[in-house]
Amino acid sequence: MARDHGYARYKLDGCRCYICGYANAVYCERRERAIAYGTWQPFVDAEPIRLHVRDLQSCGLGLRRIAEAASVDRKRLQALLNGRPERGTGPQEKVRPALAAAILAVEASFDLLGATTVIDATGTRRRLQALVTIGWSQAKLGARLSWTPANFSALMREPQTIVRTARKVRCLYDELWDQAPPEDGHREKIATNRARNMAKARGWVPPQAWDDDTIDDPSARPDIGAKTSQAQAIAENSHELIVGQGYTTEQAAARLGVGISYVQKARRATKRQAVSA
Ligand SMILES: [Zn+2]
């Protein structure tokens, strides 16, 4: 299944094409502006809030879930989106800042997404591959996840997965990423070595090559010790966008097609070099 390019595709499929990057920048800018605006007005324009809800819906979040996360009555969301047809009123033009703030605080985070929402499988695959590099065989991982070998190898190939599967793999990874498998007997040792060798042959990278906030970003590259020049380029380009052109860090990251934390790290690293030079 393919989503149209836009905010949901940026968020769920990790697409970093121009259209998706632009949609995400618009989303971030509109949200920040609406939040800032709501801090001093008695009523705020309802349209940006409505668009925010539509972006959340495009990521598969239903009104019920959005209402719960914002701690507001679902009827108030319906009035915001569609008005109250029974009273003959259309969509609201203005809302109270408190309602706006509560809705704007909701984002399509991984924890909030529905279990069957289809998402990009990059992070899931990288986690499993990373565990294999430290000796966890696919058979062992499959057993832990209650997957058949066929399910397992399908997951390693498919470009997309669902949130439920991604959550299971995250939990397993968080448990095992810094542990080698037990090597009780000769057969176990052989299985562990075989897993390591297979991972090496395929160019898979270990958990140490990833940060938790980059492992799910398809455009992020593993840190295998030689990416100084890329970080340098990102630092310079983002500096120009942020200082020279007034971009926020989020907008600069979207424009450059990398994660926000990557931009922050690259900028910090460059500052450190400048200080010590
Ligand atoms: Zn796209």
Short mmCIF file of C-alpha atoms and ligand atoms in Angstrom, two decimals:
data_model
loop_
_atom_site.label_atom_id
_atom_site.label_comp_id
_atom_site.label_asym_id
_atom_site.label_seq_id
_atom_site.Cartn_x
_atom_site.Cartn_y
_atom_site.Cartn_z
CA MET A 1 0.00 0.00 0.00
CA ALA A 2 1.27 3.46 -0.78
CA ARG A 3 0.31 6.68 0.93
CA ASP A 4 0.32 9.93 -0.98
CA HIS A 5 3.38 12.05 -0.30
CA GLY A 6 2.70 14.38 2.58
CA TYR A 7 2.83 14.59 6.35
CA ALA A 8 1.73 11.00 7.08
CA ARG A 9 4.21 9.58 4.59
CA TYR A 10 7.00 11.64 6.16
CA LYS A 11 6.03 10.51 9.63
CA LEU A 12 5.10 6.86 9.09
CA ASP A 13 7.08 5.80 6.02
CA GLY A 14 10.14 7.95 6.62
CA CYS A 15 9.92 9.43 3.13
CA ARG A 16 12.33 12.36 2.85
CA CYS A 17 11.39 13.61 -0.60
CA TYR A 18 10.83 17.30 -1.14
CA ILE A 19 7.02 17.12 -0.86
CA CYS A 20 7.12 15.16 2.40
CA GLY A 21 9.87 17.35 3.87
CA TYR A 22 7.88 20.42 2.98
CA ALA A 23 4.65 18.97 4.46
CA ASN A 24 6.50 18.25 7.69
CA ALA A 25 8.02 21.73 7.80
CA VAL A 26 4.55 23.24 7.29
CA TYR A 27 3.18 21.02 10.06
CA CYS A 28 5.93 22.06 12.49
CA GLU A 29 5.72 25.74 11.66
CA ARG A 30 1.92 25.87 11.90
CA ARG A 31 1.99 24.04 15.22
CA GLU A 32 4.67 26.28 16.73
CA ARG A 33 2.97 29.42 15.54
CA ALA A 34 -0.41 28.31 16.91
CA ILE A 35 1.15 27.43 20.26
CA ALA A 36 2.87 30.82 20.48
CA TYR A 37 -0.30 32.64 19.41
CA GLY A 38 -2.42 30.87 22.02
CA THR A 39 -0.30 32.20 24.87
CA TRP A 40 -1.71 35.74 24.71
CA GLN A 41 -5.09 35.71 22.91
CA PRO A 42 -8.50 35.18 24.57
CA PHE A 43 -9.64 33.23 21.47
CA VAL A 44 -7.54 31.76 18.68
CA ASP A 45 -8.21 30.95 15.06
CA ALA A 46 -9.63 27.42 14.82
CA GLU A 47 -8.29 26.64 11.35
CA PRO A 48 -4.67 25.72 12.30
CA ILE A 49 -6.04 23.53 15.09
CA ARG A 50 -8.38 21.82 12.63
CA LEU A 51 -5.50 21.21 10.22
CA HIS A 52 -3.47 19.76 13.08
CA VAL A 53 -6.28 17.27 13.82
CA ARG A 54 -6.48 16.36 10.12
CA ASP A 55 -2.72 15.68 10.04
CA LEU A 56 -3.12 13.40 13.05
CA GLN A 57 -6.03 11.65 11.33
CA SER A 58 -3.91 11.16 8.21
CA CYS A 59 -1.53 9.14 10.41
CA GLY A 60 -4.38 6.82 11.37
CA LEU A 61 -5.27 8.39 14.72
CA GLY A 62 -9.04 8.33 15.23
CA LEU A 63 -10.96 11.13 16.94
CA ARG A 64 -11.53 8.97 20.00
CA ARG A 65 -7.80 8.45 20.51
CA ILE A 66 -6.97 12.11 19.85
CA ALA A 67 -9.66 13.20 22.32
CA GLU A 68 -8.31 10.82 24.97
CA ALA A 69 -4.72 11.95 24.48
CA ALA A 70 -5.77 15.62 24.69
CA SER A 71 -8.15 14.94 27.62
CA VAL A 72 -11.00 16.71 25.85
CA ASP A 73 -14.52 15.55 25.03
CA ARG A 74 -14.80 13.97 21.59
CA LYS A 75 -17.87 16.14 20.90
CA ARG A 76 -15.68 19.21 21.17
CA LEU A 77 -13.40 17.82 18.49
CA GLN A 78 -16.40 17.06 16.30
CA ALA A 79 -17.67 20.62 16.79
CA LEU A 80 -14.23 21.91 15.84
CA LEU A 81 -14.13 19.82 12.66
CA ASN A 82 -17.75 19.78 11.53
CA GLY A 83 -19.67 22.25 13.66
CA ARG A 84 -22.96 21.23 15.23
CA PRO A 85 -25.30 20.41 12.34
CA GLU A 86 -28.16 19.77 14.80
CA ARG A 87 -27.93 23.43 15.81
CA GLY A 88 -27.27 24.55 12.26
CA THR A 89 -23.77 25.79 13.04
CA GLY A 90 -20.71 25.16 10.85
CA PRO A 91 -17.14 24.44 11.94
CA GLN A 92 -15.99 26.77 14.70
CA GLU A 93 -14.06 29.87 13.68
CA LYS A 94 -12.48 30.51 17.06
CA VAL A 95 -11.56 28.31 20.00
CA ARG A 96 -10.31 28.89 23.52
CA PRO A 97 -6.49 28.77 23.79
CA ALA A 98 -6.67 26.03 26.43
CA LEU A 99 -8.51 23.73 24.01
CA ALA A 100 -6.10 24.67 21.22
CA ALA A 101 -3.09 23.95 23.43
CA ALA A 102 -4.47 20.58 24.54
CA ILE A 103 -5.02 19.51 20.92
CA LEU A 104 -1.69 20.86 19.67
CA ALA A 105 0.10 18.90 22.40
CA VAL A 106 -1.02 15.66 20.75
CA GLU A 107 1.38 14.36 18.13
CA ALA A 108 1.43 11.16 16.11
CA SER A 109 4.02 9.58 18.37
CA PHE A 110 4.91 5.91 18.14
CA ASP A 111 3.15 5.21 21.45
CA LEU A 112 -0.09 6.75 20.25
CA LEU A 113 -0.31 5.07 16.85
CA GLY A 114 -2.81 2.24 16.42
CA ALA A 115 -1.39 -1.30 16.67
CA THR A 116 -2.22 -2.15 13.06
CA THR A 117 -0.99 1.10 11.47
CA VAL A 118 1.43 0.32 8.67
CA ILE A 119 4.81 2.00 9.13
CA ASP A 120 8.26 1.92 7.60
CA ALA A 121 10.18 -1.19 8.73
CA THR A 122 13.67 0.32 8.73
CA GLY A 123 14.07 0.63 12.51
CA THR A 124 12.59 -2.81 13.14
CA ARG A 125 14.94 -4.45 10.65
CA ARG A 126 17.99 -2.55 11.96
CA ARG A 127 17.25 -3.67 15.51
CA LEU A 128 17.00 -7.33 14.53
CA GLN A 129 20.12 -7.11 12.37
CA ALA A 130 22.02 -5.42 15.22
CA LEU A 131 21.08 -8.26 17.59
CA VAL A 132 22.31 -10.83 15.06
CA THR A 133 25.69 -9.03 14.88
CA ILE A 134 26.21 -9.64 18.60
CA GLY A 135 25.43 -13.32 18.24
CA TRP A 136 21.65 -13.70 18.57
CA SER A 137 20.70 -16.16 15.85
CA GLN A 138 17.55 -15.58 13.85
CA ALA A 139 16.19 -18.83 15.32
CA LYS A 140 16.70 -17.53 18.87
CA LEU A 141 15.18 -14.15 18.10
CA GLY A 142 12.27 -15.77 16.26
CA ALA A 143 11.58 -18.01 19.26
CA ARG A 144 11.58 -15.02 21.61
CA LEU A 145 9.08 -13.26 19.37
CA SER A 146 7.01 -16.41 18.76
CA TRP A 147 7.59 -16.14 15.04
CA THR A 148 8.16 -18.92 12.58
CA PRO A 149 11.39 -18.75 10.54
CA ALA A 150 9.26 -17.87 7.50
CA ASN A 151 7.66 -14.91 9.31
CA PHE A 152 11.05 -13.83 10.47
CA SER A 153 12.72 -13.79 7.09
CA ALA A 154 9.70 -12.06 5.55
CA LEU A 155 10.04 -9.29 8.13
CA MET A 156 13.72 -8.88 7.30
CA ARG A 157 12.78 -8.27 3.65
CA GLU A 158 9.55 -6.26 3.76
CA PRO A 159 9.85 -2.47 3.50
CA GLN A 160 6.88 -1.97 5.82
CA THR A 161 5.55 -3.51 8.99
CA ILE A 162 2.82 -2.72 11.51
CA VAL A 163 3.14 -0.86 14.80
CA ARG A 164 2.42 -3.98 16.89
CA THR A 165 5.39 -5.82 15.37
CA ALA A 166 7.64 -2.77 15.67
CA ARG A 167 6.73 -2.49 19.37
CA LYS A 168 7.56 -6.14 20.04
CA VAL A 169 10.92 -5.80 18.36
CA ARG A 170 11.68 -2.59 20.25
CA CYS A 171 11.00 -4.30 23.57
CA LEU A 172 13.20 -7.24 22.66
CA TYR A 173 15.97 -4.93 21.47
CA ASP A 174 15.83 -2.84 24.64
CA GLU A 175 16.22 -6.03 26.61
CA LEU A 176 19.05 -7.61 24.60
CA TRP A 177 21.07 -4.89 22.87
CA ASP A 178 23.91 -5.01 25.42
CA GLN A 179 23.87 -8.75 26.09
CA ALA A 180 25.55 -11.56 24.23
CA PRO A 181 23.47 -14.74 24.09
CA PRO A 182 24.28 -17.47 26.63
CA GLU A 183 26.87 -19.94 25.33
CA ASP A 184 26.22 -22.96 27.48
CA GLY A 185 27.38 -25.67 25.15
CA HIS A 186 29.31 -26.37 22.02
CA ARG A 187 26.23 -26.12 19.80
CA GLU A 188 25.32 -22.77 21.27
CA LYS A 189 28.79 -21.42 20.60
CA ILE A 190 28.56 -22.57 17.01
CA ALA A 191 25.14 -20.93 16.58
CA THR A 192 26.43 -17.66 18.04
CA ASN A 193 29.50 -17.60 15.82
CA ARG A 194 27.45 -18.44 12.79
CA ALA A 195 25.09 -15.54 13.54
CA ARG A 196 28.00 -13.11 13.95
CA ASN A 197 29.66 -14.28 10.74
CA MET A 198 26.45 -14.07 8.75
CA ALA A 199 25.81 -10.52 10.00
CA LYS A 200 29.36 -9.54 9.11
CA ALA A 201 29.05 -11.01 5.63
CA ARG A 202 25.90 -9.00 5.04
CA GLY A 203 27.33 -5.75 6.35
CA TRP A 204 24.91 -5.49 9.28
CA VAL A 205 25.91 -3.09 12.02
CA PRO A 206 25.91 -3.55 15.82
CA PRO A 207 23.75 -1.69 18.38
CA GLN A 208 26.67 0.66 19.16
CA ALA A 209 26.39 2.12 15.66
CA TRP A 210 22.92 3.54 16.38
CA ASP A 211 21.33 6.06 18.71
CA ASP A 212 17.79 5.42 19.89
CA ASP A 213 16.66 8.58 18.13
CA THR A 214 18.26 7.79 14.77
CA ILE A 215 17.71 4.06 14.41
CA ASP A 216 14.18 4.56 13.03
CA ASP A 217 15.13 7.35 10.65
CA PRO A 218 15.63 5.81 7.18
CA SER A 219 17.92 8.66 6.16
CA ALA A 220 20.20 8.22 9.20
CA ARG A 221 23.47 6.38 8.60
CA PRO A 222 25.11 4.08 11.14
CA ASP A 223 28.04 5.53 13.04
CA ILE A 224 30.82 3.12 12.19
CA GLY A 225 33.51 5.60 12.99
CA ALA A 226 33.90 7.51 9.73
CA LYS A 227 31.13 10.00 9.26
CA THR A 228 32.84 13.15 10.44
CA SER A 229 32.67 14.83 7.06
CA GLN A 230 28.91 14.23 6.71
CA ALA A 231 28.30 15.59 10.22
CA GLN A 232 30.47 18.58 9.35
CA ALA A 233 28.44 19.29 6.21
CA ILE A 234 25.16 18.99 8.12
CA ALA A 235 26.51 21.33 10.82
CA GLU A 236 27.50 23.96 8.27
CA ASN A 237 24.32 23.75 6.21
CA SER A 238 22.02 23.81 9.23
CA HIS A 239 23.96 26.74 10.70
CA GLU A 240 23.30 28.69 7.51
CA LEU A 241 19.56 27.80 7.58
CA ILE A 242 19.08 28.50 11.29
CA VAL A 243 21.28 31.56 11.82
CA GLY A 244 21.22 32.92 8.26
CA GLN A 245 17.62 32.25 7.29
CA GLY A 246 15.76 31.97 10.59
CA TYR A 247 14.76 28.28 10.32
CA THR A 248 13.94 26.38 13.49
CA THR A 249 16.06 23.29 14.16
CA GLU A 250 13.09 21.10 13.16
CA GLN A 251 12.66 22.91 9.86
CA ALA A 252 16.38 22.77 9.09
CA ALA A 253 16.43 19.03 9.84
CA ALA A 254 13.43 18.45 7.56
CA ARG A 255 15.04 20.51 4.82
CA LEU A 256 18.32 18.59 5.06
CA GLY A 257 16.55 15.24 5.30
CA VAL A 258 18.02 14.16 8.64
CA GLY A 259 16.70 13.74 12.18
CA ILE A 260 16.51 16.70 14.59
CA SER A 261 18.88 15.10 17.07
CA TYR A 262 21.40 14.57 14.29
CA VAL A 263 21.41 18.29 13.53
CA GLN A 264 21.73 19.14 17.23
CA LYS A 265 24.61 16.72 17.70
CA ALA A 266 26.44 17.88 14.57
CA ARG A 267 26.13 21.50 15.67
CA ARG A 268 27.37 20.75 19.17
CA ALA A 269 30.33 18.75 17.85
CA THR A 270 31.35 21.57 15.53
CA LYS A 271 31.11 24.12 18.32
CA ARG A 272 33.37 21.96 20.49
CA GLN A 273 35.94 21.77 17.70
CA ALA A 274 35.81 25.54 17.23
CA VAL A 275 36.40 26.09 20.96
CA SER A 276 39.33 23.69 21.15
CA ALA A 277 40.95 24.94 17.93
ZN ZN B 1 7.61 11.74 -0.05
#
